[in-house]
PDB file of N, CA and C in Angstrom:
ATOM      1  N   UNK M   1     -90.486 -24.137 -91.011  1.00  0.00           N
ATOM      2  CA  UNK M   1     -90.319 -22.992 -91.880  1.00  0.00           C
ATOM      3  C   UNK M   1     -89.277 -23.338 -92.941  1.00  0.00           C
ATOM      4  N   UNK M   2     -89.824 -23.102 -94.279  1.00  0.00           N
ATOM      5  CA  UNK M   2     -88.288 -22.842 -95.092  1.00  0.00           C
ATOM      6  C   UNK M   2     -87.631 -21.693 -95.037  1.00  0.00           C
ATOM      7  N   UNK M   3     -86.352 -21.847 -95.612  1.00  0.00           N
ATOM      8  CA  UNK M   3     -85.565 -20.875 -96.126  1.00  0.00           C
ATOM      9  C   UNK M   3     -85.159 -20.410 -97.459  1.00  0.00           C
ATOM     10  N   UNK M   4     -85.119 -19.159 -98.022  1.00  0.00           N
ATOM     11  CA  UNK M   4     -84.217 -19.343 -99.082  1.00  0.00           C
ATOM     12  C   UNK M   4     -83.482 -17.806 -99.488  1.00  0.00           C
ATOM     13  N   UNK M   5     -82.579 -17.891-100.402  1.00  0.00           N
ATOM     14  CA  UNK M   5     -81.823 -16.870-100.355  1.00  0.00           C
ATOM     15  C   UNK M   5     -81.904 -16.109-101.270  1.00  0.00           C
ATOM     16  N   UNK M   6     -81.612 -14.889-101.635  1.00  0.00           N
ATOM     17  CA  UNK M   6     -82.476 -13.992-103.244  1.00  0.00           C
ATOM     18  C   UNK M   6     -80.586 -14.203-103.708  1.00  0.00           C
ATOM     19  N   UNK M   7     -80.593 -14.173-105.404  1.00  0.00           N
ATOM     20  CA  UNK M   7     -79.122 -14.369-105.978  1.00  0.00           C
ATOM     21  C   UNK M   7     -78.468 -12.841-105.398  1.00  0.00           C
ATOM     22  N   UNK M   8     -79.330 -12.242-104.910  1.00  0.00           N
ATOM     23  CA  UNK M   8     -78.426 -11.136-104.467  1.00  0.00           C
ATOM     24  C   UNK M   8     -77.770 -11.193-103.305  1.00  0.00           C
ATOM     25  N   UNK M   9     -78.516 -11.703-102.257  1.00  0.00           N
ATOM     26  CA  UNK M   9     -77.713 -12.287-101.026  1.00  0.00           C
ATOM     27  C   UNK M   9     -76.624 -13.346-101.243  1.00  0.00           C
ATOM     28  N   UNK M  10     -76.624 -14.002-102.044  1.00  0.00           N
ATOM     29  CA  UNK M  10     -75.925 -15.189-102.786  1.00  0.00           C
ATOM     30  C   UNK M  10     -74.397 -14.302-102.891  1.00  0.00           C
ATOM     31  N   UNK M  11     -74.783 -13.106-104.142  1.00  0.00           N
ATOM     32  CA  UNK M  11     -74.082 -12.583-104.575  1.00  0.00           C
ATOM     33  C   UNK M  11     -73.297 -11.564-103.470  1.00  0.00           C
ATOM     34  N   UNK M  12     -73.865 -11.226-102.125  1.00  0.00           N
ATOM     35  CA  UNK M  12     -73.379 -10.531-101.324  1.00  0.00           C
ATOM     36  C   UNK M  12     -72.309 -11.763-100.283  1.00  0.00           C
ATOM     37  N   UNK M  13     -72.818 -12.549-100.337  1.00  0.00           N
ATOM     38  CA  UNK M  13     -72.390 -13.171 -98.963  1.00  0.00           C
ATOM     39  C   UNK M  13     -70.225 -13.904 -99.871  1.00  0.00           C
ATOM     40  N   UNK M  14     -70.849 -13.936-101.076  1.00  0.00           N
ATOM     41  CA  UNK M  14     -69.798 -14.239-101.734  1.00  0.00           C
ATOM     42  C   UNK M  14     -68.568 -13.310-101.704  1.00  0.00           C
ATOM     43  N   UNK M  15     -68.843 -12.621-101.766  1.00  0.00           N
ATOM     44  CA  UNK M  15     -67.689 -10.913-101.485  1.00  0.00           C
ATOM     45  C   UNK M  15     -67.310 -10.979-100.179  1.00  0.00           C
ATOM     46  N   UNK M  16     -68.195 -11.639 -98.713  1.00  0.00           N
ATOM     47  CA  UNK M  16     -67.633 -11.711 -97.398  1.00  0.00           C
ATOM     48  C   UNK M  16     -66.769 -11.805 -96.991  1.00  0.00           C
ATOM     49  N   UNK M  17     -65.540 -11.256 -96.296  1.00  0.00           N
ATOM     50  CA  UNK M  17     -64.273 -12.023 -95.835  1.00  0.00           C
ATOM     51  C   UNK M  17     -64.708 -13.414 -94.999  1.00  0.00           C
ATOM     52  N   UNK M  18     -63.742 -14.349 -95.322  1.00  0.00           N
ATOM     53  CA  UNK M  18     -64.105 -15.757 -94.737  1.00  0.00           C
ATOM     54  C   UNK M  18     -64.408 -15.852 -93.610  1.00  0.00           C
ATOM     55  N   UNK M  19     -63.835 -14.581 -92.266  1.00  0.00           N
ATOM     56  CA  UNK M  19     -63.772 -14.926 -91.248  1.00  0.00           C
ATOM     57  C   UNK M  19     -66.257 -14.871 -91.127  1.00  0.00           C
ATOM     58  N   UNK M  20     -66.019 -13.396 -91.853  1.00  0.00           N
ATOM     59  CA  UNK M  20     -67.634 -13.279 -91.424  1.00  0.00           C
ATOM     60  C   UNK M  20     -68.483 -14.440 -92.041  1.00  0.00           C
ATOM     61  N   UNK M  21     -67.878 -14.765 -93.251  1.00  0.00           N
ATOM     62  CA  UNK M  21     -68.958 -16.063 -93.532  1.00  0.00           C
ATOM     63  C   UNK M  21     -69.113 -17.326 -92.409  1.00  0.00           C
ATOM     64  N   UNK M  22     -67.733 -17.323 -91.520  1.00  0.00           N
ATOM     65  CA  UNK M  22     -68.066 -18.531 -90.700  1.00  0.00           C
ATOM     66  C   UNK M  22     -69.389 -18.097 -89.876  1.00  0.00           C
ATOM     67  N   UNK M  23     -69.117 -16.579 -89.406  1.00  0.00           N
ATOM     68  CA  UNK M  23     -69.829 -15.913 -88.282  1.00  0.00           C
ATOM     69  C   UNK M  23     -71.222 -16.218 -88.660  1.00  0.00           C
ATOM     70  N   UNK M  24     -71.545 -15.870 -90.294  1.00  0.00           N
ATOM     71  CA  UNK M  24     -72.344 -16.022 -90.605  1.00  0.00           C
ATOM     72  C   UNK M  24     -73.520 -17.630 -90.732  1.00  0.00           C
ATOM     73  N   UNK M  25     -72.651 -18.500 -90.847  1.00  0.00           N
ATOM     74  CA  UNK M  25     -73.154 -20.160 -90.895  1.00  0.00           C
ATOM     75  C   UNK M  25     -73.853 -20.007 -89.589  1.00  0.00           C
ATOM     76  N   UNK M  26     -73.148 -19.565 -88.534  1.00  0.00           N
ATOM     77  CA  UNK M  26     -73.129 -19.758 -87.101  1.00  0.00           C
ATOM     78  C   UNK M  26     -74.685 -19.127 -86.719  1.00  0.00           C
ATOM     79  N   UNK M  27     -74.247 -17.747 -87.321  1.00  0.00           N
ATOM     80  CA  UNK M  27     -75.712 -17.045 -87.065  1.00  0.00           C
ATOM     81  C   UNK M  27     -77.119 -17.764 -87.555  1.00  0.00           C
ATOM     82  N   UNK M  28     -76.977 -18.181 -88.884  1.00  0.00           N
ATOM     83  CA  UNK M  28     -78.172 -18.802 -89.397  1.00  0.00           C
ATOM     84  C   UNK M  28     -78.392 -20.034 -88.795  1.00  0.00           C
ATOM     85  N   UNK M  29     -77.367 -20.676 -88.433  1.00  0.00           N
ATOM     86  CA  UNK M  29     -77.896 -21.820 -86.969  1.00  0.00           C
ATOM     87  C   UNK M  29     -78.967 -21.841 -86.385  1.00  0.00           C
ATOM     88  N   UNK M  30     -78.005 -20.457 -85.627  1.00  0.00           N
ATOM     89  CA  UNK M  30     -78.962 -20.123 -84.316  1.00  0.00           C
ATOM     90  C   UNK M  30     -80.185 -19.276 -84.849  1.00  0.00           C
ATOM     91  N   UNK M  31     -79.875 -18.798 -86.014  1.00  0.00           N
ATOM     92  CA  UNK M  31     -81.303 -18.336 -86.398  1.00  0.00           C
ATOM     93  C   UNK M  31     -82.444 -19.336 -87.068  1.00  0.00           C
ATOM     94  N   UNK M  32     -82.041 -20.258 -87.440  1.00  0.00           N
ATOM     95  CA  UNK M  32     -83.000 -21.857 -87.985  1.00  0.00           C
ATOM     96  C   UNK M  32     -83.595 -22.122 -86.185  1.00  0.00           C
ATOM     97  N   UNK M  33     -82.630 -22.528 -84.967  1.00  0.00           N
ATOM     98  CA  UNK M  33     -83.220 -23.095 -83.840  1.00  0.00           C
ATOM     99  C   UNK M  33     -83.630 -21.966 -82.959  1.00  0.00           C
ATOM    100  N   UNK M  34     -83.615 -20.648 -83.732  1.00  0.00           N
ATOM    101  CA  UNK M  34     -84.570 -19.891 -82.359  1.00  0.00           C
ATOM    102  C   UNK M  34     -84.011 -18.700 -83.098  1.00  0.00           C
ATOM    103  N   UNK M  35     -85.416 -17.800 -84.099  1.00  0.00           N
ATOM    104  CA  UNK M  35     -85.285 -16.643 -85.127  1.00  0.00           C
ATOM    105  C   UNK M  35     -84.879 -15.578 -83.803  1.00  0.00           C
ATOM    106  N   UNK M  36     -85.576 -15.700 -82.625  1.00  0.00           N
ATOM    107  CA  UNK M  36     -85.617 -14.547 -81.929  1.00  0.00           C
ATOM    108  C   UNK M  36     -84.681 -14.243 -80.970  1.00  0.00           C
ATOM    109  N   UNK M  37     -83.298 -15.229 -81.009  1.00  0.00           N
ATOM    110  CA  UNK M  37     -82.178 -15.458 -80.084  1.00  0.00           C
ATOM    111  C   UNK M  37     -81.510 -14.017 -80.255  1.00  0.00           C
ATOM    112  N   UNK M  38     -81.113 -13.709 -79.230  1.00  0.00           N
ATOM    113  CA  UNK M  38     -81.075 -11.513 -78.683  1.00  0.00           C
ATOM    114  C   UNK M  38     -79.366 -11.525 -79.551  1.00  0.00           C
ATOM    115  N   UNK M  39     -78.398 -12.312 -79.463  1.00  0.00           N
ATOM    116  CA  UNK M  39     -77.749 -12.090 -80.139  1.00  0.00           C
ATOM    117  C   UNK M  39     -77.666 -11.691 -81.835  1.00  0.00           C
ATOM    118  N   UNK M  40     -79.161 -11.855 -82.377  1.00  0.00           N
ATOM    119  CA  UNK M  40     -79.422 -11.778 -83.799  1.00  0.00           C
ATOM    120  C   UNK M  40     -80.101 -10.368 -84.115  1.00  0.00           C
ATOM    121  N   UNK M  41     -80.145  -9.795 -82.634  1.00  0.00           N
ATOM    122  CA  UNK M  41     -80.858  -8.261 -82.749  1.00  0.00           C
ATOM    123  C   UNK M  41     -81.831  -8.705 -83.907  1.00  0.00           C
ATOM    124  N   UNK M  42     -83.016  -9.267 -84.222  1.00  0.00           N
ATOM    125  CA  UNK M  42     -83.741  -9.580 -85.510  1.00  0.00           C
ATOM    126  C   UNK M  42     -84.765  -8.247 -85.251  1.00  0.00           C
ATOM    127  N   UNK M  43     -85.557  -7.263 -85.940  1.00  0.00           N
ATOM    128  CA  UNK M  43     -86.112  -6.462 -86.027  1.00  0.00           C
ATOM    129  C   UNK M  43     -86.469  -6.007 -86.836  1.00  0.00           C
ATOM    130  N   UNK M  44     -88.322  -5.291 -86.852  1.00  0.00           N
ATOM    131  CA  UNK M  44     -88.804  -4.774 -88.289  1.00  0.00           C
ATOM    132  C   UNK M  44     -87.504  -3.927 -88.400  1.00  0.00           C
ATOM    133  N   UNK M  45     -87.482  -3.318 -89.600  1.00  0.00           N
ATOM    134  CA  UNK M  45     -86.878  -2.583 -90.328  1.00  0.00           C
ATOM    135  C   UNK M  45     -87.744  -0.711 -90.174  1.00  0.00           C
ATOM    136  N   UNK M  46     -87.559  -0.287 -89.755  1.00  0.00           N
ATOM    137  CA  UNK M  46     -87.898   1.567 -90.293  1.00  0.00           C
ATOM    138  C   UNK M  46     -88.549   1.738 -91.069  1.00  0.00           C
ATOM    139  N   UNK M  47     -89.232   2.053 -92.016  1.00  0.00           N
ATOM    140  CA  UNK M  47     -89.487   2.509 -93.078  1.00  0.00           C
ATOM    141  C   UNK M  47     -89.559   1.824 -94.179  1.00  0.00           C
ATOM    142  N   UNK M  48     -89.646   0.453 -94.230  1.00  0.00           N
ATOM    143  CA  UNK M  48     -89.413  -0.573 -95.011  1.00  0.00           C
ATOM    144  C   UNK M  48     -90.670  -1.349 -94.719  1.00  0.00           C
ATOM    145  N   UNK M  49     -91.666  -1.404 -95.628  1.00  0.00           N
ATOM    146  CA  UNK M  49     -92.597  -2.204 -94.653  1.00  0.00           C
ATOM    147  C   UNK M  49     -92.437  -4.048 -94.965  1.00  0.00           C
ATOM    148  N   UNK M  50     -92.493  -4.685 -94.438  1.00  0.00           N
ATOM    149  CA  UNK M  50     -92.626  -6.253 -93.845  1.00  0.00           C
ATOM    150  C   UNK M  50     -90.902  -6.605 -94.483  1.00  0.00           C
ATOM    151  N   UNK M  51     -89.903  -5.423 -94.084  1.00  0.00           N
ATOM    152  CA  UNK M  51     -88.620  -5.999 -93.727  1.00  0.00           C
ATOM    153  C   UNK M  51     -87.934  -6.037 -92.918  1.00  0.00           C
ATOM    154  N   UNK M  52     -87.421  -7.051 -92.313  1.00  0.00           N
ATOM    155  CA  UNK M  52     -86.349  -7.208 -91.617  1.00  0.00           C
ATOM    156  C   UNK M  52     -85.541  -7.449 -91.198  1.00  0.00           C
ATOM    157  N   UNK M  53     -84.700  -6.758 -90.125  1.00  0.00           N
ATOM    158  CA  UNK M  53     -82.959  -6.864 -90.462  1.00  0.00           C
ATOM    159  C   UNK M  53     -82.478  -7.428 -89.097  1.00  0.00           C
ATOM    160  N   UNK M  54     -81.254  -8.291 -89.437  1.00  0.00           N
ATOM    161  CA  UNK M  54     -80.716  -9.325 -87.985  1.00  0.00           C
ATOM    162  C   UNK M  54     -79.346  -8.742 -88.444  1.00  0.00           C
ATOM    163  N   UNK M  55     -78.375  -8.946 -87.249  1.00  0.00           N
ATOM    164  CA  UNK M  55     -77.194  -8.655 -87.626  1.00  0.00           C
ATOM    165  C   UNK M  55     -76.010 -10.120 -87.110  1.00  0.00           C
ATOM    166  N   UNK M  56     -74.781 -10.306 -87.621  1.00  0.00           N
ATOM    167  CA  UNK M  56     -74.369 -11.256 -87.765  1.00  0.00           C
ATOM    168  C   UNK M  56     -73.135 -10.380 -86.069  1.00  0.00           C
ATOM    169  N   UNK M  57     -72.775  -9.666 -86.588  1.00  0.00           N
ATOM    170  CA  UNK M  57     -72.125  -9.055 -85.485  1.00  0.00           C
ATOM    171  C   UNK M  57     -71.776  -7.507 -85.287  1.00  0.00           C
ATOM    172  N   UNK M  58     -70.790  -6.868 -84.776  1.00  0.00           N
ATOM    173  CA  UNK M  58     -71.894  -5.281 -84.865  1.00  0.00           C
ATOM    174  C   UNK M  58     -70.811  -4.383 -86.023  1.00  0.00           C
ATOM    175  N   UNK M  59     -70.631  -4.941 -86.846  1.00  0.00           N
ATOM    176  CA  UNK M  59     -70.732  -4.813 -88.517  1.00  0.00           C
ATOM    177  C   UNK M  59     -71.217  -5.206 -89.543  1.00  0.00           C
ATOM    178  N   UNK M  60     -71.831  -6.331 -89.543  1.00  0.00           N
ATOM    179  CA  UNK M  60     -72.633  -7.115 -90.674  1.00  0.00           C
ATOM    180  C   UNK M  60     -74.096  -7.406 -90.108  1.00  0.00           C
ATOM    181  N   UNK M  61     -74.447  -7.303 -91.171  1.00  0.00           N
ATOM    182  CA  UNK M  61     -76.536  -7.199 -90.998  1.00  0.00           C
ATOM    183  C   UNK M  61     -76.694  -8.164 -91.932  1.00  0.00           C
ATOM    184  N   UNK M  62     -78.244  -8.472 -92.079  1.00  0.00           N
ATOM    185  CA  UNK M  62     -78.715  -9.284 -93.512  1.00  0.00           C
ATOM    186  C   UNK M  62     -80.090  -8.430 -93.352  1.00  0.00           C
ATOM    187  N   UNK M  63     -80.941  -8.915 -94.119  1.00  0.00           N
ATOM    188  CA  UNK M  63     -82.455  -8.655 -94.324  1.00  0.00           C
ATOM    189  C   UNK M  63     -83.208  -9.377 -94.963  1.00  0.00           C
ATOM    190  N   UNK M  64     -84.080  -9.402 -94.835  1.00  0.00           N
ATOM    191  CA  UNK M  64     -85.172 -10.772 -94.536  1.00  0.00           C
ATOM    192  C   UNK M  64     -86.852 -10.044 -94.722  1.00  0.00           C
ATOM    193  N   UNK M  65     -87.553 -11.115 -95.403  1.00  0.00           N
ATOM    194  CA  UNK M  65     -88.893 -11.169 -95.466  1.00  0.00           C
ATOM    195  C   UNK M  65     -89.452 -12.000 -95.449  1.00  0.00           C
ATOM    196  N   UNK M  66     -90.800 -12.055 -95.089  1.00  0.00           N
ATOM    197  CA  UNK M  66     -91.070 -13.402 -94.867  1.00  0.00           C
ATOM    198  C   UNK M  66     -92.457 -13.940 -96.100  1.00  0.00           C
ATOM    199  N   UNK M  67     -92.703 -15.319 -97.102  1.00  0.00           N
ATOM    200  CA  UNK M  67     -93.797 -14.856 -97.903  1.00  0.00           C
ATOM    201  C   UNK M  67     -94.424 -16.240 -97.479  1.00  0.00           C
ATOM    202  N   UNK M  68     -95.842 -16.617 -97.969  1.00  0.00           N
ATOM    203  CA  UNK M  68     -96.501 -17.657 -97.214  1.00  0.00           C
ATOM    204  C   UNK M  68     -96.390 -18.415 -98.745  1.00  0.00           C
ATOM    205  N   UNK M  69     -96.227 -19.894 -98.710  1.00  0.00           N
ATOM    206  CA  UNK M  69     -96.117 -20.555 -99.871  1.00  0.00           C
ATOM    207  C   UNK M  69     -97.595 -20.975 -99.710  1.00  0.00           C
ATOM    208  N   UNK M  70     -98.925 -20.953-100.340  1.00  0.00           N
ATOM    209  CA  UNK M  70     -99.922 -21.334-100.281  1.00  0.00           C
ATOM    210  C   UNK M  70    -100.576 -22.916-100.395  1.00  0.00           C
ATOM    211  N   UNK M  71     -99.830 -22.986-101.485  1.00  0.00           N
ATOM    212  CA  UNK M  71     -99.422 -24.748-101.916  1.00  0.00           C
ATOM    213  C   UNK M  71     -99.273 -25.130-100.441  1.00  0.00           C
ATOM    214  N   UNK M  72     -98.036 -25.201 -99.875  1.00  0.00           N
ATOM    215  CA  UNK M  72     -97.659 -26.080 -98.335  1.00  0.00           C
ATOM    216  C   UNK M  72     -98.124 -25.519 -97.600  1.00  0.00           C
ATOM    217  N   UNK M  73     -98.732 -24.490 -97.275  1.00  0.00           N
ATOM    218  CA  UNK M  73     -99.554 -23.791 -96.063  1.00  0.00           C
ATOM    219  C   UNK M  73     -98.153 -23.627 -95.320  1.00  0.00           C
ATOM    220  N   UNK M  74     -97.451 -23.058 -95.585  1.00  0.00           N
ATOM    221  CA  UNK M  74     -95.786 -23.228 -95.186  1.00  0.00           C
ATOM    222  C   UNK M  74     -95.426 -21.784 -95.255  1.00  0.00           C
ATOM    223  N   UNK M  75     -94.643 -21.111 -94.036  1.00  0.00           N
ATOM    224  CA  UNK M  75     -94.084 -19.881 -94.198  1.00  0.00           C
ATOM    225  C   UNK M  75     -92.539 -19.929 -94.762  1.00  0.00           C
ATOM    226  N   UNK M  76     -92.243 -19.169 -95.747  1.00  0.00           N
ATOM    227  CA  UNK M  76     -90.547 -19.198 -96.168  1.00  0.00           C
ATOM    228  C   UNK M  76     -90.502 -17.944 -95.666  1.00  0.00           C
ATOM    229  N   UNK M  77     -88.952 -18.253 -95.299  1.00  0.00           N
ATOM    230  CA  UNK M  77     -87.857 -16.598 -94.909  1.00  0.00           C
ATOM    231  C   UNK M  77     -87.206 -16.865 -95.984  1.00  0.00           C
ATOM    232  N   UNK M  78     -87.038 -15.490 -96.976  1.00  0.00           N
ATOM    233  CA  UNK M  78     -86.365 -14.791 -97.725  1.00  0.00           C
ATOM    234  C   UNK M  78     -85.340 -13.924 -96.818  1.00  0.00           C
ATOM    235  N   UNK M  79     -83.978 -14.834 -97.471  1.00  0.00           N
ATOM    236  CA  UNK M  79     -82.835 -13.789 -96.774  1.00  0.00           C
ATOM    237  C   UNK M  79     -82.479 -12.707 -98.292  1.00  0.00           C
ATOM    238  N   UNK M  80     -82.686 -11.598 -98.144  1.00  0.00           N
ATOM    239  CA  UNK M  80     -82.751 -10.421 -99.420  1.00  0.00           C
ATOM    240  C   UNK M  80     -81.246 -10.380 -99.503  1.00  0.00           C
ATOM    241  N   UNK M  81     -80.330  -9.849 -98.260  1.00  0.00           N
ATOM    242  CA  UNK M  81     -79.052  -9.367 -98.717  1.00  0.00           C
ATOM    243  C   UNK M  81     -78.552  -9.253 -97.363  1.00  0.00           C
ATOM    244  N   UNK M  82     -77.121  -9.171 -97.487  1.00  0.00           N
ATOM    245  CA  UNK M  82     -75.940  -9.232 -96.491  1.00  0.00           C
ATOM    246  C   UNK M  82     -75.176  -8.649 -96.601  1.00  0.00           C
ATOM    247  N   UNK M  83     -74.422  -7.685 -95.857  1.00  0.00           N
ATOM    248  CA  UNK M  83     -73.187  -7.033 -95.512  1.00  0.00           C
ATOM    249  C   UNK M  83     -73.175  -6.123 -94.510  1.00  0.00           C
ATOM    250  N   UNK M  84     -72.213  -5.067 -95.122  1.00  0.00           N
ATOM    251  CA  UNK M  84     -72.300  -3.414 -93.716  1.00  0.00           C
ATOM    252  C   UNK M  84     -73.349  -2.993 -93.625  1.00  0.00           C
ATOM    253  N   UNK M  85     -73.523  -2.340 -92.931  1.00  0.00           N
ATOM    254  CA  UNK M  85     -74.416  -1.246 -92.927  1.00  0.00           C
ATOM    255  C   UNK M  85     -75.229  -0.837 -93.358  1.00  0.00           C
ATOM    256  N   UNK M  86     -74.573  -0.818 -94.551  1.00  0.00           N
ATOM    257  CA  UNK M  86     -74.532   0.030 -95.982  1.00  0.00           C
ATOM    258  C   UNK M  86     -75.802  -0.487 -96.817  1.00  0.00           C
ATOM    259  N   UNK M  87     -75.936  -1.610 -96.499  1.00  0.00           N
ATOM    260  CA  UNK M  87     -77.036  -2.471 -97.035  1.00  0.00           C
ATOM    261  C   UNK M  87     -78.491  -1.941 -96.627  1.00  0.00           C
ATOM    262  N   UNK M  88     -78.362  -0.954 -95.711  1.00  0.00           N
ATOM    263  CA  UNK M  88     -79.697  -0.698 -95.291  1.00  0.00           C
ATOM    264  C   UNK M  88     -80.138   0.629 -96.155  1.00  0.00           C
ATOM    265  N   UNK M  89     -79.076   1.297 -97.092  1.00  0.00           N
ATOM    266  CA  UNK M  89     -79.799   1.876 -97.719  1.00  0.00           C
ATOM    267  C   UNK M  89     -80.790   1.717 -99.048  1.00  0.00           C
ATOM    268  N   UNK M  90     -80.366  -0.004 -99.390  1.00  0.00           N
ATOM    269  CA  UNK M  90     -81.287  -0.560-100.563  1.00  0.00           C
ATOM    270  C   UNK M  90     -81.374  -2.060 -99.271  1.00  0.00           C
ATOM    271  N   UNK M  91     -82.153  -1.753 -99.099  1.00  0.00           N
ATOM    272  CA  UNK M  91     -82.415  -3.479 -98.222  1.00  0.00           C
ATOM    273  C   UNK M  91     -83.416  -4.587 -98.817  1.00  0.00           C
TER     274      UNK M  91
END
């Protein structure tokens, strides 16, 4: 699978206090060697259709979609955005 990040997640993860960005490296680790590891709570989203949201720890979330690159017959995860909560009201 690839990955990649929208400049808005870019732009969110940049504002992070340092401690959560480590949390955060850590998470996408374990989310590259196993998306569905229970510590990542990963889950559709509510009301959002084909989004969804993992959390880094039980204050910070991201959100995620997934699109098929046709060219490589290859699935990419789109990480959309990162932070509080708060993020889930534009996700």
């Amino acid at each position: 699978m690839k990955y990649r990040r929208t400049k808005r997640f870019h732009d969110c993860y940049d504002e992070l206090p340092d401690a959560v960005k480590e949390k955060t490296k850590k998470a996408f680790l374990l989310f590259k060697d196993n998306p569905n590891h229970p510590s990542l709570r990963i889950k559709k989203m509510e009301g959002h259709k084909d989004i969804w949201e993992g959390h880094v720890d039980i204050h910070y979330c991201f959100t995620l979609h997934y699109e098929k690159d046709e060219d490589a017959d290859e699935t990419i995860c789109v990480f959309r955005v990162i932070g509080t909560h708060k993020i889930y009201d534009n996700p």
